[in-house]
Amino acid sequence: MRNVLVFAAAGGALAAAIACGKGGIEQVGEIDLDGGAPDDSVILGPDNKPAPTGPAGSGLATGLPCDVQAVVENRCKTCHEGNAGAPRLLDYADFMAPSKADPTKNMALMSLVRLKSTTSPMPPPPAALPNADEIGAFEEWVAAGTPKGGLCTDPPPDGGVDAGDIGDAGPDATPGCASGAKWTQGNQKSPLMHPGVACNACHGKLGGPNLAFAGTVYRGGLHDVDDCNGTGPPPPVTVVITDKMGKTVNAKVNEAGNFYVEAEQGGPAKGPGGGGGGFKAPFRAKIVDGTKVRAMTGSVTSGDCNSCHTPAGKNGAPGRILAP
Ligand code: HEC
Ligand code: HEC
Ligand code: HEC
């Protein structure tokens, strides 16, 4: 009985959205009550063929708007991958599912409610509270009636990864530690901490700053193990990140090989490379060392660089991010 009621409510929302669309009247308050209805349309790639789809973090099309996808990858995915305790929130269908706490709302609308909540915010403490950019990404999406997004990232240079190819780079990975130096101080807060480990995945659970972009650059050690220090200066190595609009931020690589750009928390820009506020996904990245450059050909929506650049490499990445 409950299911029937929920279905009827969703149908009502669709009718309301269509009515508003036809009349050309924007009634945000009415549309966002239950956030719109599921959309079965196919996502097309640049070649007009159906783009490969996958969950957030895979680099494939999730059906989410790019800026929402970026927030999910940077701040939510660490808990909402579908393990016990937190519902799976990785693609469009997940966000169209009814909330467990209040089935009259879908997960997209409930996400907005929880992002803005002062009593039970998402991500939950000790993680840094969401900033205006992060709330804004969900706010815009819900106000627009939660439309399906397109393909955010550029396909890899070989012209196409099928969903089936996504996985570890393969058995040629022989992990070591080229620098010979390792981080040994556990979760002691430091810009040098846990080189090689996905920074934001941990900060989302255990606290630490909200980093728009973070990772580790290695020299030579394509398959170096977690906590192995990467390359430090000299010579100075810089990570240059460019967003969809061409906005650029430079992050200096420190003694441990780590780099990061803090997401703005409403205050002035912080961090070695300036602030990470107002960035629009997808992002391009290159590593610059004097006059030499090593660039990522494709683009990504996740700022948690080490989540793909693991020792073996995930989601098609070759392994660690290397200095040029
Ligand atoms: C540290 C782990 C963690 C992180 C990070 C996190 N969540 Fe959650 N989330 C949970 C847990 C556990 C629950 C279930 C208990 C509850 O509702 O508080 C939950 C519940 C929710 C719910 C309610 C589901 C329902 O059925 O109503 C939504 C929506 C949600 N999270 C969205 C988000 C979004 C969006 C982000 C990122 C901006 C996020 N969460 C980040 C752990 C997390
Ligand atoms: C396993 C968990 C974990 C990982 C992985 C991790 N951190 Fe942290 N980090 C933390 C925690 C917890 C804190 C905050 C501790 C506190 O406030 O006492 C923190 C704090 C920080 C701080 C603030 C330092 C200060 O002096 O205030 C920076 C900068 C930082 N981390 C950078 C990084 C970078 C860059 C990476 C990835 C290369 C990373 N962290 C990986 C857990 C982690
Ligand atoms: C979704 C997974 C993913 C994420 C997240 C990711 N990368 Fe990559 N990266 C790849 C893949 C796949 C390649 C190889 C294909 C290419 O160059 O586009 C790659 C290649 C690279 C290369 C070139 C490697 C070489 O040897 O030529 C650099 C440099 C790089 N990435 C830097 C970054 C930085 C910096 C970040 C964080 C802003 C990042 N990557 C985040 C998947 C990812």
PDB file of C-alpha atoms in Angstrom, residues 150-274:
ATOM      1  CA  GLY A 150      25.073  14.548 -19.472  1.00  0.00           C
ATOM      2  CA  LEU A 151      28.518  13.023 -19.828  1.00  0.00           C
ATOM      3  CA  CYS A 152      30.888  15.081 -17.647  1.00  0.00           C
ATOM      4  CA  THR A 153      34.320  13.713 -18.432  1.00  0.00           C
ATOM      5  CA  ASP A 154      36.203  13.368 -21.693  1.00  0.00           C
ATOM      6  CA  PRO A 155      36.597   9.805 -22.831  1.00  0.00           C
ATOM      7  CA  PRO A 156      40.112   8.364 -22.443  1.00  0.00           C
ATOM      8  CA  PRO A 157      42.504   8.835 -25.371  1.00  0.00           C
ATOM      9  CA  ASP A 158      42.148   5.276 -26.669  1.00  0.00           C
ATOM     10  CA  GLY A 159      38.610   6.163 -27.649  1.00  0.00           C
ATOM     11  CA  GLY A 160      36.555   4.225 -25.194  1.00  0.00           C
ATOM     12  CA  VAL A 161      36.593   2.316 -21.961  1.00  0.00           C
ATOM     13  CA  ASP A 162      33.649  -0.050 -21.638  1.00  0.00           C
ATOM     14  CA  ALA A 163      32.098  -0.385 -18.240  1.00  0.00           C
ATOM     15  CA  GLY A 164      33.571  -3.908 -18.239  1.00  0.00           C
ATOM     16  CA  ASP A 165      37.133  -2.621 -18.592  1.00  0.00           C
ATOM     17  CA  ILE A 166      36.943  -0.507 -15.488  1.00  0.00           C
ATOM     18  CA  GLY A 167      39.099  -1.933 -12.769  1.00  0.00           C
ATOM     19  CA  ASP A 168      42.685  -2.184 -11.656  1.00  0.00           C
ATOM     20  CA  ALA A 169      45.420  -1.494 -14.182  1.00  0.00           C
ATOM     21  CA  GLY A 170      46.721  -5.031 -13.934  1.00  0.00           C
ATOM     22  CA  PRO A 171      49.261  -7.495 -12.715  1.00  0.00           C
ATOM     23  CA  ASP A 172      52.348  -5.533 -13.836  1.00  0.00           C
ATOM     24  CA  ALA A 173      52.148  -3.497 -10.636  1.00  0.00           C
ATOM     25  CA  THR A 174      55.056  -4.324  -8.344  1.00  0.00           C
ATOM     26  CA  PRO A 175      54.615  -1.961  -5.441  1.00  0.00           C
ATOM     27  CA  GLY A 176      57.666  -0.482  -3.754  1.00  0.00           C
ATOM     28  CA  CYS A 177      58.741   2.862  -2.339  1.00  0.00           C
ATOM     29  CA  ALA A 178      61.119   4.642  -4.699  1.00  0.00           C
ATOM     30  CA  SER A 179      61.900   7.481  -2.264  1.00  0.00           C
ATOM     31  CA  GLY A 180      62.628   4.994   0.526  1.00  0.00           C
ATOM     32  CA  ALA A 181      60.924   7.350   3.005  1.00  0.00           C
ATOM     33  CA  LYS A 182      57.546   6.677   4.584  1.00  0.00           C
ATOM     34  CA  TRP A 183      54.941   8.485   6.670  1.00  0.00           C
ATOM     35  CA  THR A 184      54.891   6.844  10.105  1.00  0.00           C
ATOM     36  CA  GLN A 185      52.763   9.206  12.199  1.00  0.00           C
ATOM     37  CA  GLY A 186      49.297   7.753  11.682  1.00  0.00           C
ATOM     38  CA  ASN A 187      46.519  10.346  11.547  1.00  0.00           C
ATOM     39  CA  GLN A 188      48.638  13.128  13.105  1.00  0.00           C
ATOM     40  CA  LYS A 189      47.419  16.186  11.183  1.00  0.00           C
ATOM     41  CA  SER A 190      50.030  17.464   8.771  1.00  0.00           C
ATOM     42  CA  PRO A 191      50.315  18.557   5.130  1.00  0.00           C
ATOM     43  CA  LEU A 192      52.810  15.682   4.810  1.00  0.00           C
ATOM     44  CA  MET A 193      50.402  13.027   6.071  1.00  0.00           C
ATOM     45  CA  HIS A 194      49.536   9.720   4.355  1.00  0.00           C
ATOM     46  CA  PRO A 195      51.162  10.326   0.944  1.00  0.00           C
ATOM     47  CA  GLY A 196      49.513   8.203  -1.723  1.00  0.00           C
ATOM     48  CA  VAL A 197      46.301   7.574   0.249  1.00  0.00           C
ATOM     49  CA  ALA A 198      42.997   9.106  -0.927  1.00  0.00           C
ATOM     50  CA  CYS A 199      42.972  12.288   1.193  1.00  0.00           C
ATOM     51  CA  ASN A 200      39.317  13.283   0.929  1.00  0.00           C
ATOM     52  CA  ALA A 201      37.943   9.790   1.417  1.00  0.00           C
ATOM     53  CA  CYS A 202      39.528   9.837   4.884  1.00  0.00           C
ATOM     54  CA  HIS A 203      38.845  13.499   5.700  1.00  0.00           C
ATOM     55  CA  GLY A 204      35.146  12.858   4.967  1.00  0.00           C
ATOM     56  CA  LYS A 205      35.084  10.273   7.742  1.00  0.00           C
ATOM     57  CA  LEU A 206      37.692  11.347  10.290  1.00  0.00           C
ATOM     58  CA  GLY A 207      37.848  15.126   9.867  1.00  0.00           C
ATOM     59  CA  GLY A 208      40.560  17.363   8.472  1.00  0.00           C
ATOM     60  CA  PRO A 209      40.122  20.209   6.007  1.00  0.00           C
ATOM     61  CA  ASN A 210      37.719  20.063   3.058  1.00  0.00           C
ATOM     62  CA  LEU A 211      40.143  19.830   0.139  1.00  0.00           C
ATOM     63  CA  ALA A 212      38.877  20.690  -3.353  1.00  0.00           C
ATOM     64  CA  PHE A 213      41.858  18.893  -4.908  1.00  0.00           C
ATOM     65  CA  ALA A 214      44.461  16.715  -3.224  1.00  0.00           C
ATOM     66  CA  GLY A 215      46.916  13.970  -4.046  1.00  0.00           C
ATOM     67  CA  THR A 216      50.540  12.924  -4.251  1.00  0.00           C
ATOM     68  CA  VAL A 217      53.160  13.184  -7.005  1.00  0.00           C
ATOM     69  CA  TYR A 218      55.858  10.494  -7.315  1.00  0.00           C
ATOM     70  CA  ARG A 219      59.118  10.354  -9.211  1.00  0.00           C
ATOM     71  CA  GLY A 220      59.734   7.003 -10.834  1.00  0.00           C
ATOM     72  CA  GLY A 221      57.576   4.947  -8.451  1.00  0.00           C
ATOM     73  CA  LEU A 222      54.536   4.337 -10.640  1.00  0.00           C
ATOM     74  CA  HIS A 223      53.349   1.592  -8.263  1.00  0.00           C
ATOM     75  CA  ASP A 224      54.649   2.956  -4.933  1.00  0.00           C
ATOM     76  CA  VAL A 225      52.762   1.719  -1.864  1.00  0.00           C
ATOM     77  CA  ASP A 226      50.506   3.838   0.364  1.00  0.00           C
ATOM     78  CA  ASP A 227      52.307   6.120   2.861  1.00  0.00           C
ATOM     79  CA  CYS A 228      55.464   6.103   0.710  1.00  0.00           C
ATOM     80  CA  ASN A 229      56.709   9.674   0.267  1.00  0.00           C
ATOM     81  CA  GLY A 230      56.569  10.966  -3.274  1.00  0.00           C
ATOM     82  CA  THR A 231      58.799  13.522  -4.887  1.00  0.00           C
ATOM     83  CA  GLY A 232      59.577  16.738  -3.044  1.00  0.00           C
ATOM     84  CA  PRO A 233      61.445  19.872  -4.061  1.00  0.00           C
ATOM     85  CA  PRO A 234      64.015  20.641  -5.401  1.00  0.00           C
ATOM     86  CA  PRO A 235      63.222  21.151  -8.196  1.00  0.00           C
ATOM     87  CA  PRO A 236      59.830  22.733  -7.496  1.00  0.00           C
ATOM     88  CA  VAL A 237      56.942  20.664  -8.802  1.00  0.00           C
ATOM     89  CA  THR A 238      53.526  22.250  -9.303  1.00  0.00           C
ATOM     90  CA  VAL A 239      50.142  20.700 -10.027  1.00  0.00           C
ATOM     91  CA  VAL A 240      48.069  22.898 -12.326  1.00  0.00           C
ATOM     92  CA  ILE A 241      44.323  22.280 -12.306  1.00  0.00           C
ATOM     93  CA  THR A 242      41.983  23.903 -14.815  1.00  0.00           C
ATOM     94  CA  ASP A 243      38.212  23.802 -14.507  1.00  0.00           C
ATOM     95  CA  LYS A 244      35.448  23.697 -17.100  1.00  0.00           C
ATOM     96  CA  MET A 245      35.467  27.494 -17.440  1.00  0.00           C
ATOM     97  CA  GLY A 246      39.254  27.694 -17.826  1.00  0.00           C
ATOM     98  CA  LYS A 247      39.794  28.848 -14.234  1.00  0.00           C
ATOM     99  CA  THR A 248      43.179  27.655 -12.993  1.00  0.00           C
ATOM    100  CA  VAL A 249      44.741  26.954  -9.622  1.00  0.00           C
ATOM    101  CA  ASN A 250      48.362  25.985  -8.921  1.00  0.00           C
ATOM    102  CA  ALA A 251      49.179  23.704  -6.003  1.00  0.00           C
ATOM    103  CA  LYS A 252      52.762  23.327  -4.816  1.00  0.00           C
ATOM    104  CA  VAL A 253      54.035  19.820  -4.185  1.00  0.00           C
ATOM    105  CA  ASN A 254      55.542  19.547  -0.685  1.00  0.00           C
ATOM    106  CA  GLU A 255      58.396  17.455   0.808  1.00  0.00           C
ATOM    107  CA  ALA A 256      56.172  14.367   0.987  1.00  0.00           C
ATOM    108  CA  GLY A 257      55.022  14.732  -2.624  1.00  0.00           C
ATOM    109  CA  ASN A 258      51.586  15.874  -1.400  1.00  0.00           C
ATOM    110  CA  PHE A 259      49.634  18.753  -2.912  1.00  0.00           C
ATOM    111  CA  TYR A 260      46.239  20.196  -2.006  1.00  0.00           C
ATOM    112  CA  VAL A 261      43.883  23.106  -2.568  1.00  0.00           C
ATOM    113  CA  GLU A 262      41.441  23.913   0.209  1.00  0.00           C
ATOM    114  CA  ALA A 263      37.790  24.335  -0.691  1.00  0.00           C
ATOM    115  CA  GLU A 264      36.636  27.764   0.400  1.00  0.00           C
ATOM    116  CA  GLN A 265      34.656  27.833   3.617  1.00  0.00           C
ATOM    117  CA  GLY A 266      33.248  31.294   3.064  1.00  0.00           C
ATOM    118  CA  GLY A 267      36.456  33.007   4.185  1.00  0.00           C
ATOM    119  CA  PRO A 268      39.450  34.145   2.162  1.00  0.00           C
ATOM    120  CA  ALA A 269      41.279  31.685  -0.085  1.00  0.00           C
ATOM    121  CA  LYS A 270      43.574  29.358   1.836  1.00  0.00           C
ATOM    122  CA  GLY A 271      46.162  26.707   1.027  1.00  0.00           C
ATOM    123  CA  PRO A 272      49.424  26.751  -0.869  1.00  0.00           C
ATOM    124  CA  GLY A 273      47.825  27.348  -4.254  1.00  0.00           C
ATOM    125  CA  GLY A 274      45.000  29.704  -3.298  1.00  0.00           C
TER     126      GLY A 274
END
